[in-house]
Tab-separated table of C-alpha atoms in Angstrom:
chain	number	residue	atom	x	y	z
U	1	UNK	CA	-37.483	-15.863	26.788
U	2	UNK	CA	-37.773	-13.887	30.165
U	3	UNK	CA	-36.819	-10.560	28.582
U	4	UNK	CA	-40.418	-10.531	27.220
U	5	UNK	CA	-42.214	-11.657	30.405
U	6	UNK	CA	-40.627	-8.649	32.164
U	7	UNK	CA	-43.195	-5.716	32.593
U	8	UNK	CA	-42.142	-2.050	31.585
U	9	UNK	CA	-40.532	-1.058	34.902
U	10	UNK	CA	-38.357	-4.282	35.259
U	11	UNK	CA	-37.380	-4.163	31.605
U	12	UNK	CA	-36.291	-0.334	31.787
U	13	UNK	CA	-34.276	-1.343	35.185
U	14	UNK	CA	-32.629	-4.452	33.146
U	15	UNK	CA	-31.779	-2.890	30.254
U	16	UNK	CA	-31.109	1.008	30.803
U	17	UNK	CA	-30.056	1.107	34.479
U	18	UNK	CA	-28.121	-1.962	35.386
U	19	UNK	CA	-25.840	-1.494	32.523
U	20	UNK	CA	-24.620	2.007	33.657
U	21	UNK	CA	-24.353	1.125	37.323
U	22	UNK	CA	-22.793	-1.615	36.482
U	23	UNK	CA	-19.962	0.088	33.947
U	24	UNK	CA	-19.568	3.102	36.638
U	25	UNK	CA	-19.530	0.828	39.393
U	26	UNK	CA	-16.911	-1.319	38.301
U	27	UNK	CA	-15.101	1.711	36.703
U	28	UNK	CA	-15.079	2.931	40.264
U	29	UNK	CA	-13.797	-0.293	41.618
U	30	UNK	CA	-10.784	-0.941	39.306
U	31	UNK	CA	-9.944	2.868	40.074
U	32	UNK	CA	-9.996	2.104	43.934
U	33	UNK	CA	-7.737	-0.730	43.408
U	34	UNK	CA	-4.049	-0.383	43.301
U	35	UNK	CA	-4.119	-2.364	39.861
U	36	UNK	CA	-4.122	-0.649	36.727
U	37	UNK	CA	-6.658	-1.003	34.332
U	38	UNK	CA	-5.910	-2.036	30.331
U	39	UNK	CA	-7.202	-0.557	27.955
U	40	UNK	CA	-9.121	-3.282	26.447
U	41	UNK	CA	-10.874	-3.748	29.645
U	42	UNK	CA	-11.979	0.210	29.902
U	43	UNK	CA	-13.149	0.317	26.592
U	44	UNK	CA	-15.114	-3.405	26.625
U	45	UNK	CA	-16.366	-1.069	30.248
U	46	UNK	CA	-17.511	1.704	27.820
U	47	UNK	CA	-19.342	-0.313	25.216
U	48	UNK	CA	-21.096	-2.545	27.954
U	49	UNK	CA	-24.762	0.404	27.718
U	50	UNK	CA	-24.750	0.205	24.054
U	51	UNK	CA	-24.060	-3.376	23.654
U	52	UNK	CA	-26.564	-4.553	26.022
U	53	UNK	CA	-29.701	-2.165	24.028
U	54	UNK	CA	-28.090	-3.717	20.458
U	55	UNK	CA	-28.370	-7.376	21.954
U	56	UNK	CA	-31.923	-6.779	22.939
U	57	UNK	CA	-32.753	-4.995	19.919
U	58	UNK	CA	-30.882	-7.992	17.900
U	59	UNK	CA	-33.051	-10.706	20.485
U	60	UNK	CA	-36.421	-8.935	19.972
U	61	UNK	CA	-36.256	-8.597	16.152
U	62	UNK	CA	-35.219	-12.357	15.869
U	63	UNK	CA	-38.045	-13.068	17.688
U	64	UNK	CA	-40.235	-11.445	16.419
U	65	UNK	CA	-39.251	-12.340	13.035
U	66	UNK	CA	-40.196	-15.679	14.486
U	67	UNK	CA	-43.557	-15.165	15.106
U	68	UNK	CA	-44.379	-13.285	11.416
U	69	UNK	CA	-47.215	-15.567	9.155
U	70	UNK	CA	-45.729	-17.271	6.342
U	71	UNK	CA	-46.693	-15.318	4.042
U	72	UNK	CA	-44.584	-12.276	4.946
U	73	UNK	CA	-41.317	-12.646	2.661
U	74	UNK	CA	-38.684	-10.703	4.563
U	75	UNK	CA	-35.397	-12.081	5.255
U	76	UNK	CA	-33.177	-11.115	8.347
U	77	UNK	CA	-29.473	-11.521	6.528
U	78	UNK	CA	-29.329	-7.165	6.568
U	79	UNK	CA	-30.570	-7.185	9.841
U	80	UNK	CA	-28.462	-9.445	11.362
U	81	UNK	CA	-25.205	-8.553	9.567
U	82	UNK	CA	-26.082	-4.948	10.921
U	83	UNK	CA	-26.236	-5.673	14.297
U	84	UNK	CA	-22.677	-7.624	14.096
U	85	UNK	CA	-21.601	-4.433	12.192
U	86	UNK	CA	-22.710	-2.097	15.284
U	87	UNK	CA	-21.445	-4.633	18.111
U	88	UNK	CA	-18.072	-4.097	16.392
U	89	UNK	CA	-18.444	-0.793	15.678
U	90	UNK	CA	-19.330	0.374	19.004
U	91	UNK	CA	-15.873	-1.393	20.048
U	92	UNK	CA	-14.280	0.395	17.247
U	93	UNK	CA	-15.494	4.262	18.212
U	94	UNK	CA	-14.694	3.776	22.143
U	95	UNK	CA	-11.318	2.458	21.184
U	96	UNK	CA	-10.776	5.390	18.752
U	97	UNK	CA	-12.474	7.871	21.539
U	98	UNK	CA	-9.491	6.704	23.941
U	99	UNK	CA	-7.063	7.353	21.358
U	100	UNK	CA	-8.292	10.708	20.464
U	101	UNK	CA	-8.487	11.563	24.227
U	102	UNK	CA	-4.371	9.925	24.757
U	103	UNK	CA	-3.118	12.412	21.677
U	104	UNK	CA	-5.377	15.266	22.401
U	105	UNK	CA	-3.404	15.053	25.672
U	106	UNK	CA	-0.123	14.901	24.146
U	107	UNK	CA	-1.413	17.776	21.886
U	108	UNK	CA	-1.570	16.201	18.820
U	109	UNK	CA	-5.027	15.142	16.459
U	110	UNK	CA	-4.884	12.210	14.611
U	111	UNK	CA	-7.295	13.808	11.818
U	112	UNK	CA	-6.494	10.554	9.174
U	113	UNK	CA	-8.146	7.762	11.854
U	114	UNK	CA	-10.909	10.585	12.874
U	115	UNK	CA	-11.440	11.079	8.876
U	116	UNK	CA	-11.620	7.240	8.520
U	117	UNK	CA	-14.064	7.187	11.582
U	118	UNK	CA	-16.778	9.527	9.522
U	119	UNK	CA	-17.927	7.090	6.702
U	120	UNK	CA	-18.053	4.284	9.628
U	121	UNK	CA	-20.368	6.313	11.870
U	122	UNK	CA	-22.192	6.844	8.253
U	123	UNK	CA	-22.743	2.914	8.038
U	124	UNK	CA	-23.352	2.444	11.441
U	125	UNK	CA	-26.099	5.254	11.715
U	126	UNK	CA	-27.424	3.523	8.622
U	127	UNK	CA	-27.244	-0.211	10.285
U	128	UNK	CA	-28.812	1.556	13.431
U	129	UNK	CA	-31.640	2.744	11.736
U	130	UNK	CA	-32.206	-0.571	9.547
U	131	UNK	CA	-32.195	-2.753	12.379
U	132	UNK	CA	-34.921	0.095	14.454
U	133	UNK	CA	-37.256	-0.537	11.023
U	134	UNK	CA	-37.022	-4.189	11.290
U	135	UNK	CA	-37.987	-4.628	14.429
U	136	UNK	CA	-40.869	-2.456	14.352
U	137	UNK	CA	-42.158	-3.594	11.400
U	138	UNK	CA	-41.960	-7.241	12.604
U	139	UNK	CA	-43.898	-6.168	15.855
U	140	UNK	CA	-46.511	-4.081	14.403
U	141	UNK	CA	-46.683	-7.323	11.263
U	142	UNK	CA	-46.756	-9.634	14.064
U	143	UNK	CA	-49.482	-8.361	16.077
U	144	UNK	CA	-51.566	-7.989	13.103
U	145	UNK	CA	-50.780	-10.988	11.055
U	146	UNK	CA	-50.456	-9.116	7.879
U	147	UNK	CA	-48.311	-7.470	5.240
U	148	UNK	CA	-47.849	-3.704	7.071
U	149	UNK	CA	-47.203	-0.340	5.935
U	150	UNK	CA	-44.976	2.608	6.592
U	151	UNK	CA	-47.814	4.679	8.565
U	152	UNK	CA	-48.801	1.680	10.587
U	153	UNK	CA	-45.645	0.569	11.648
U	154	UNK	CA	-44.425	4.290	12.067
U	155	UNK	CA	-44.914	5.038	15.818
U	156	UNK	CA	-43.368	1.791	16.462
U	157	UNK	CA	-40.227	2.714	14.540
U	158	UNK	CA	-39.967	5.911	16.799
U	159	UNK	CA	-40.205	4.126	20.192
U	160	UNK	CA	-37.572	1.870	19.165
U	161	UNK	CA	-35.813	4.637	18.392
U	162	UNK	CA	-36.365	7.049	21.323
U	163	UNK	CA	-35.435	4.215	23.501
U	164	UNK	CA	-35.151	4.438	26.966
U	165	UNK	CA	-38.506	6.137	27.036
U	166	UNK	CA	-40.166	3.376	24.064
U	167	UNK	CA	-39.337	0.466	26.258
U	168	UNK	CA	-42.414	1.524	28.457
U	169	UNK	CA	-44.892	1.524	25.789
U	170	UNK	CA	-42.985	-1.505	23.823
U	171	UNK	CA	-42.456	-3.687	26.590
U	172	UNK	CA	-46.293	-4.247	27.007
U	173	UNK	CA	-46.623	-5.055	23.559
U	174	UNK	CA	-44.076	-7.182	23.526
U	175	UNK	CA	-44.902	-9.162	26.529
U	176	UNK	CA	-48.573	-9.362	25.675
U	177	UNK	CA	-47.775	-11.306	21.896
U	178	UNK	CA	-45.301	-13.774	24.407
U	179	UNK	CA	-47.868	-14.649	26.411
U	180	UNK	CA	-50.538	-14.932	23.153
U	181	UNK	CA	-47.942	-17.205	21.257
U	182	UNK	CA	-47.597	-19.367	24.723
């Protein structure tokens, strides 16, 4: 898993930076071009920052699920099903951002899809924040080899959280139980 042999730096740079270089860059590029851009290419464009930070989120919780004792009974079916549920979600918000933006132009609102968009966000917020528990308390289990509880594991849950500035203090952690386990 090279993700986890990265050090802070190259991680932040990986996961943070490339993806919105990338997204403006080629942004840039397809405007340059005389060929018009679709709109399921601009919005996969959009989602490429968030998707990237969900896959790693989704790749370091799995692991680290992996590396729990035995005797830690958690199972990973919410965790997993919620970061499908944001993957598709985040497709589902930049699509409905572009269709906002296309009938804001055309001065209309369409209030029933923005009104259907609300209880989404609700889940999604709610998957976000499932997913951000799970992974910390698998890291903070992990490194201790026990059964943890909410004030241990609670400074881990905020760096995951505050991420881009977490991945410097969680990417040592991380890479120093990789090269333990190896």
């Amino acid at each position: 898993m090279v993700l986890l042999l990265l050090r802070h730096w190259q991680a932040f740079l990986l996961l943070f930076v490339l993806p919105f270089l990338l997204q403006h860059g080629l942004l840039w590029l397809l405007d340059a071009l005389p060929v018009r851009t679709g709109r399921i290419s601009a919005m996969l464009l959009d989602a490429l920052p968030a998707a990237v930070y969900v896959l790693w989120l989704w790749l370091v919780g799995c692991w680290l699920y992996r590396r729990l004792p035995q005797r830690i009974k958690i199972t990973p079916l919410y965790f997993h099903l919620g970061n499908l549920y944001i993957l598709l979600y985040t497709l589902l918000f930049v699509y409905t951002l572009a269709v906002v933006r296309d009938n804001v132009a055309m001065s209309t609102v369409p209030f029933g899809m923005l009104a259907l968009l609300v209880p989404l966000h609700l889940l999604a917020t709610f998957c976000y924040l499932y997913a951000v528990y799970f992974a910390a308390r698998s890291l903070v289990s992990a490194e201790q080899q026990r059964v943890v509880q909410m004030g241990e594991y609670g400074g881990a849950f905020f760096l995951f959280l505050l991420l881009p500035v977490g991945i410097w203090f969680l990417q040592p952690r991380l890479r120093r139980l990789y090269l333990a386990d190896s």
